[in-house]
mmCIF file of N, CA, C and O in Angstrom:
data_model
loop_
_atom_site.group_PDB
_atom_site.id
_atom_site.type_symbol
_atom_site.label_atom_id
_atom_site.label_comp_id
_atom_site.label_asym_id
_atom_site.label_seq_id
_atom_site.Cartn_x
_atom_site.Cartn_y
_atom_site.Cartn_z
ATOM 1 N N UNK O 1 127.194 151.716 98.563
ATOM 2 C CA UNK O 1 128.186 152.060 99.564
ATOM 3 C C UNK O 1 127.694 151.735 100.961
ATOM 4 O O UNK O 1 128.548 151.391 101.779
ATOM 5 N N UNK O 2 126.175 151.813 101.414
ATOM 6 C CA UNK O 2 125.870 151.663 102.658
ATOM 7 C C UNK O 2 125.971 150.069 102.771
ATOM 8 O O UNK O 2 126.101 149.573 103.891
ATOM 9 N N UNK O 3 125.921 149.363 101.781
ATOM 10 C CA UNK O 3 126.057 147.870 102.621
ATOM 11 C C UNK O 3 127.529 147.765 102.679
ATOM 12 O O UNK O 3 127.979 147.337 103.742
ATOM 13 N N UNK O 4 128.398 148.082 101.714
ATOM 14 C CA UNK O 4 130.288 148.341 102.200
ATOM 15 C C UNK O 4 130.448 148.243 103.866
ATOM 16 O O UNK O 4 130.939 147.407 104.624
ATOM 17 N N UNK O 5 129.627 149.821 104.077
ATOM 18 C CA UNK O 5 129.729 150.037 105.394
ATOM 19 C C UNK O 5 128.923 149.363 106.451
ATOM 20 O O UNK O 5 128.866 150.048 107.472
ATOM 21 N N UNK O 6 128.371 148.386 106.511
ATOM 22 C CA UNK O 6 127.585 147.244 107.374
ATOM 23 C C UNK O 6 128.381 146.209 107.359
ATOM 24 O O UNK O 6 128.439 145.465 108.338
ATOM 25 N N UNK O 7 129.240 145.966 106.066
ATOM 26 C CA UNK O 7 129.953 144.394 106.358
ATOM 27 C C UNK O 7 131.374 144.905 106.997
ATOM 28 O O UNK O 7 132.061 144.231 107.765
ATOM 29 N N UNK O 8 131.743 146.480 106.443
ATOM 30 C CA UNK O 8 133.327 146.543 107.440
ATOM 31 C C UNK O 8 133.157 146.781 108.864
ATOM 32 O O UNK O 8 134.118 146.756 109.634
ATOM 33 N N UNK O 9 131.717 147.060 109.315
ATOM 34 C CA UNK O 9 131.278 146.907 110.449
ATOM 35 C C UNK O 9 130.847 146.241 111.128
ATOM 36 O O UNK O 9 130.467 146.564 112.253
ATOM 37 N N UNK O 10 130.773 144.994 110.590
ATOM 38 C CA UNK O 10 130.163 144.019 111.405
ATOM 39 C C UNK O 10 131.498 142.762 111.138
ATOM 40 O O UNK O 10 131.369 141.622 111.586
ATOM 41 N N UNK O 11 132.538 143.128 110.480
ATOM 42 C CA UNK O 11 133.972 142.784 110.001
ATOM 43 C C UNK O 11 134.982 143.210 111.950
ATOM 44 O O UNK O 11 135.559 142.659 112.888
ATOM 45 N N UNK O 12 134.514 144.618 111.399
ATOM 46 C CA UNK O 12 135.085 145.360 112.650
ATOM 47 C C UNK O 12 134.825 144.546 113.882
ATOM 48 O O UNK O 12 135.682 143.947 114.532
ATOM 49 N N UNK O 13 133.508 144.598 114.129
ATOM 50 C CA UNK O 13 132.809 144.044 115.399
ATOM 51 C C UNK O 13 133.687 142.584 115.936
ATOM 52 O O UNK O 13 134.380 142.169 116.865
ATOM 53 N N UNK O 14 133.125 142.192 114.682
ATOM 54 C CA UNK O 14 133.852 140.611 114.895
ATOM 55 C C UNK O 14 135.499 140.492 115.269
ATOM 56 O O UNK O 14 135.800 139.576 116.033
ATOM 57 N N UNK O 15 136.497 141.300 114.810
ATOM 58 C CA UNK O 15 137.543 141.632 114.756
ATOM 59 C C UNK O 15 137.514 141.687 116.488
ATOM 60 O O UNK O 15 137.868 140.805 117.270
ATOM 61 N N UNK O 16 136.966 143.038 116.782
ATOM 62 C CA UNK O 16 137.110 143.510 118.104
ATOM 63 C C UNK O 16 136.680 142.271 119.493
ATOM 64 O O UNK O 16 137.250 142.197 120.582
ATOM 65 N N UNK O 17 135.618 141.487 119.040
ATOM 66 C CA UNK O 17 135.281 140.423 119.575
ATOM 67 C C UNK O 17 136.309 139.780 120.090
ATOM 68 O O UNK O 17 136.603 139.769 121.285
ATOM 69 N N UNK O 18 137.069 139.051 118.931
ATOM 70 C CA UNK O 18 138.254 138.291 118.834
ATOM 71 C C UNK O 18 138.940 138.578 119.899
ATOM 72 O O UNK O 18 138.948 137.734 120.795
ATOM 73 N N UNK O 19 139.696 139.843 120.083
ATOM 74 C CA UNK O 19 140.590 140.501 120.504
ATOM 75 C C UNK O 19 140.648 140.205 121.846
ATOM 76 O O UNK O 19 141.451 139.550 122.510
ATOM 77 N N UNK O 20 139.142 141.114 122.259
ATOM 78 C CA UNK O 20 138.688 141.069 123.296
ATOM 79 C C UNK O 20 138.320 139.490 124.470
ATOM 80 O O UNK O 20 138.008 139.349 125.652
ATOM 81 N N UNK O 21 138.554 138.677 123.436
ATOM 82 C CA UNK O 21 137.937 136.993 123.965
ATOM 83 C C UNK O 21 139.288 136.759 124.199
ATOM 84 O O UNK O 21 139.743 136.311 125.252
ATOM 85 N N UNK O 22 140.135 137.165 122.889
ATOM 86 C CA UNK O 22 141.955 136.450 123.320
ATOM 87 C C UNK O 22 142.602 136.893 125.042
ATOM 88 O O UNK O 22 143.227 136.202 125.845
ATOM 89 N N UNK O 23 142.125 138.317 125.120
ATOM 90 C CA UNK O 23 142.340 139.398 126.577
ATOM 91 C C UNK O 23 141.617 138.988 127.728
ATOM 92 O O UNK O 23 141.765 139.590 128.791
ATOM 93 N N UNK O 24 140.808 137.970 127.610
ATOM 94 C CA UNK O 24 140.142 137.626 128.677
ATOM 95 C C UNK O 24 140.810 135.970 128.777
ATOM 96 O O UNK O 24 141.068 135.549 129.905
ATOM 97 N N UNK O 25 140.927 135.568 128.235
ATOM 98 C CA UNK O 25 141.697 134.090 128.144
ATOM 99 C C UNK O 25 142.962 133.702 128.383
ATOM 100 O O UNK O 25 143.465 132.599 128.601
ATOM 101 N N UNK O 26 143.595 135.312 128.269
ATOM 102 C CA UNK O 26 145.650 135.565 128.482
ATOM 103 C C UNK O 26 145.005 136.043 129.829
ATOM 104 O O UNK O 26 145.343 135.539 130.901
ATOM 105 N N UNK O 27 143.939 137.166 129.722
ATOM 106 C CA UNK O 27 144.160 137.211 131.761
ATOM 107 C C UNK O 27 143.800 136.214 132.647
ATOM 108 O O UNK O 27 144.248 136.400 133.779
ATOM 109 N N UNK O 28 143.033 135.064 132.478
ATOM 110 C CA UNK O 28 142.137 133.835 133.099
ATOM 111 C C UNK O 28 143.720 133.113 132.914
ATOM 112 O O UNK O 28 144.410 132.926 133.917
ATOM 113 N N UNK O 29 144.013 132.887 132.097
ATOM 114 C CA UNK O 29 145.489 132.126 131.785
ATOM 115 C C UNK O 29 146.317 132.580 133.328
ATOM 116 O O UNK O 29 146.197 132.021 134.418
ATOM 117 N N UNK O 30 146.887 133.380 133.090
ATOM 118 C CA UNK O 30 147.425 134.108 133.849
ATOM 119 C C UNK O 30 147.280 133.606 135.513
ATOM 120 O O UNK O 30 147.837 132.815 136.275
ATOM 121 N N UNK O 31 146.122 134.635 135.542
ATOM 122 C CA UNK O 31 145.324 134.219 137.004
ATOM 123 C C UNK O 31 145.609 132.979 137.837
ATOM 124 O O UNK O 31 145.857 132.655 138.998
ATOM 125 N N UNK O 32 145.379 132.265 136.181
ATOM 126 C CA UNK O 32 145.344 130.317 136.851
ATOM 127 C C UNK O 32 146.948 130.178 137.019
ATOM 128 O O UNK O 32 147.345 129.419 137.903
ATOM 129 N N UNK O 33 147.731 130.748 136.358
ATOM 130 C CA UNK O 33 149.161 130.215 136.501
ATOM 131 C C UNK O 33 149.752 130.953 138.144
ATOM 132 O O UNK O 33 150.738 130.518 138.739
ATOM 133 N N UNK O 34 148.844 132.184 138.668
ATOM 134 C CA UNK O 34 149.894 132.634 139.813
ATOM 135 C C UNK O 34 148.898 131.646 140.700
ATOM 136 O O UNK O 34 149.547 130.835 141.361
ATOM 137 N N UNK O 35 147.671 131.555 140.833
ATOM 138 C CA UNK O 35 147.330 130.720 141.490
ATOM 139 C C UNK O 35 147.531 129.369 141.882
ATOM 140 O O UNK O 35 147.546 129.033 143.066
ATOM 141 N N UNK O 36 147.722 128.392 140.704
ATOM 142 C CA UNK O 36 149.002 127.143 141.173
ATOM 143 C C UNK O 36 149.951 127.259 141.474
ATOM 144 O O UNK O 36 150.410 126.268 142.042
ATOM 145 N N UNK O 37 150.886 128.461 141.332
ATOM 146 C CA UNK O 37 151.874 128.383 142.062
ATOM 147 C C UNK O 37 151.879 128.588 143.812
ATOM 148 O O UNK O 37 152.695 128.232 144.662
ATOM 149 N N UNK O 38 150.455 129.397 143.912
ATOM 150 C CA UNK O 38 150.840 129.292 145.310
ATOM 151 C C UNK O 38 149.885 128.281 145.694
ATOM 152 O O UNK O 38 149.988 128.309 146.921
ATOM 153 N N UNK O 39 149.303 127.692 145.507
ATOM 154 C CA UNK O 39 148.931 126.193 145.655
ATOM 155 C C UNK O 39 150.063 125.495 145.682
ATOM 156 O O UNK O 39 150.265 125.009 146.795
ATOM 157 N N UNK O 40 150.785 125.285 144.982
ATOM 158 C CA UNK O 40 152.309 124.296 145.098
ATOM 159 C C UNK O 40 153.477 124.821 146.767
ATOM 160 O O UNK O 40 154.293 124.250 147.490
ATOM 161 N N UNK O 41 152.820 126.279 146.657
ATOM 162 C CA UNK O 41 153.954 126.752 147.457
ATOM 163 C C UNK O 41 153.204 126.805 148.849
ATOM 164 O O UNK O 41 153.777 127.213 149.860
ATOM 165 N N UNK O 42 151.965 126.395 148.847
ATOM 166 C CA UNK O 42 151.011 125.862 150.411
ATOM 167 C C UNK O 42 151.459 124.226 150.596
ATOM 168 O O UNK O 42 151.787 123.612 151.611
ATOM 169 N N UNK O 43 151.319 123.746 149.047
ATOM 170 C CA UNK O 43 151.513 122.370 149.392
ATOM 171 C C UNK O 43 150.032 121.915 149.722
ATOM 172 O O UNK O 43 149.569 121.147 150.566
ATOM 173 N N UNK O 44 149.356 122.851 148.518
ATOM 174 C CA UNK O 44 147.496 121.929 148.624
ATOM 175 C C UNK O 44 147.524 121.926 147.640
ATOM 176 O O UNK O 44 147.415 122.802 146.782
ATOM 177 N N UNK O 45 147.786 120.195 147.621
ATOM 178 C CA UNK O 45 147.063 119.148 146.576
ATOM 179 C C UNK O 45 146.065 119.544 145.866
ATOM 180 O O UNK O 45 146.152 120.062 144.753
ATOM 181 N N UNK O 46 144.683 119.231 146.710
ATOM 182 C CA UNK O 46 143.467 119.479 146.324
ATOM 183 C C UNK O 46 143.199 121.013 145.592
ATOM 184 O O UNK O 46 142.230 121.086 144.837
ATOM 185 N N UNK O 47 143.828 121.928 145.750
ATOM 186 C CA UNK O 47 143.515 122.974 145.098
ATOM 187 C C UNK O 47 144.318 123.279 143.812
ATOM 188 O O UNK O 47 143.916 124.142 143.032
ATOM 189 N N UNK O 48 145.738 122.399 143.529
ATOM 190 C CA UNK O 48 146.600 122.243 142.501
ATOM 191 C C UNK O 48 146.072 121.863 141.615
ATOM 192 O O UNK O 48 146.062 122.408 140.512
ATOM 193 N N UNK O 49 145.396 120.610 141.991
ATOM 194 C CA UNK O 49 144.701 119.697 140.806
ATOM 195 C C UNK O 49 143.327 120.451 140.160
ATOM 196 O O UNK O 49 142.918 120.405 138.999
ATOM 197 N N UNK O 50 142.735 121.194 141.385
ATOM 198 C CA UNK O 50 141.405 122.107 140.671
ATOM 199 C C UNK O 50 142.152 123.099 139.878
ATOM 200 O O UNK O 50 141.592 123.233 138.790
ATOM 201 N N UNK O 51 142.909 123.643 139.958
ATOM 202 C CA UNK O 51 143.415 124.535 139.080
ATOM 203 C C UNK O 51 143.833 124.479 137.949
ATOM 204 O O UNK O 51 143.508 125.089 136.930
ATOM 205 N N UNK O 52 144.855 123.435 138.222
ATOM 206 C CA UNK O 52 145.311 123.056 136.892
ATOM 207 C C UNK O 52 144.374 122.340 135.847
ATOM 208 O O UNK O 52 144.539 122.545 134.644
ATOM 209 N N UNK O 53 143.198 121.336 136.406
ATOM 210 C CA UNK O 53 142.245 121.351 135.213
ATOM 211 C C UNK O 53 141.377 122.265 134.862
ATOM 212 O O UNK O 53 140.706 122.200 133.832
ATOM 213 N N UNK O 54 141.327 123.207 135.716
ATOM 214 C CA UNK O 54 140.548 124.067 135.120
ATOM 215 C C UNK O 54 141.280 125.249 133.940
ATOM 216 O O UNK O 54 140.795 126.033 133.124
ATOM 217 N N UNK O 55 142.750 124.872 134.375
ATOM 218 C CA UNK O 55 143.609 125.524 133.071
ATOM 219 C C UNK O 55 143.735 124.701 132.013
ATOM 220 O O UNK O 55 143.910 125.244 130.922
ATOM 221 N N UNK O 56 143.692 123.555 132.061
ATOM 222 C CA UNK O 56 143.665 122.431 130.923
ATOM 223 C C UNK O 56 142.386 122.806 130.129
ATOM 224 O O UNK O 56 142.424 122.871 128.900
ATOM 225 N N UNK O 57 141.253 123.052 130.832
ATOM 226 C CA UNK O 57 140.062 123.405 130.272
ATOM 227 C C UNK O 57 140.301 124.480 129.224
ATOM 228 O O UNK O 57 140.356 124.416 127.996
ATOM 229 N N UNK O 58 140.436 125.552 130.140
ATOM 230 C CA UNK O 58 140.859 126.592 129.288
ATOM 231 C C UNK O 58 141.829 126.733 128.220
ATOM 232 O O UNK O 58 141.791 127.555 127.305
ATOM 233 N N UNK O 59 142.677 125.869 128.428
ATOM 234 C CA UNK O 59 143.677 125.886 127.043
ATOM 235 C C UNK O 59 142.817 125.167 125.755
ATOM 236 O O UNK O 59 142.804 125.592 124.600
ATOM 237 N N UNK O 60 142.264 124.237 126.152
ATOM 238 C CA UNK O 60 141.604 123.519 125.404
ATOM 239 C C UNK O 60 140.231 123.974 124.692
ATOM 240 O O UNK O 60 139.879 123.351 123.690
ATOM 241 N N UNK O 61 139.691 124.705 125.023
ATOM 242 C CA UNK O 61 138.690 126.127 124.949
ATOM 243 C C UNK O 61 138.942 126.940 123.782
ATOM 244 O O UNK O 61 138.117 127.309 122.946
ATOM 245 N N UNK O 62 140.074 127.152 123.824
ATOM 246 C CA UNK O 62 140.574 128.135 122.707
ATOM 247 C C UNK O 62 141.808 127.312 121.999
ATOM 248 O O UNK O 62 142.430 127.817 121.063
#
């Protein structure tokens, strides 16, 4: 029974990992999407294009 309880725990862990990586990637997501918009809505180029690849990155990441 004690190794049961090491693999639904380290099952768990991994689970919670997941979760936790998806919640950081929808908020970075996020972030990057209000931030090009007001890049578009300054009308800087240069900071549109850093953004948006760095969201390309990130989509591509996961």
């Amino acid at each position: 029974m004690g190794k049961m309880n090491v693999s639904n725990n380290a099952l768990l862990a991994l689970f919670a990992e997941m979760v936790w990586d998806n919640a950081i990637r929808k908020y970075k997501e996020e972030n990057l999407y209000k931030e090009i918009d007001r890049a578009l809505a300054k009308g800087d180029q240069t900071k549109f294009l850093a953004l948006t690849s760095e969201l390309k990155s990130l989509q591509s990441s996961g």
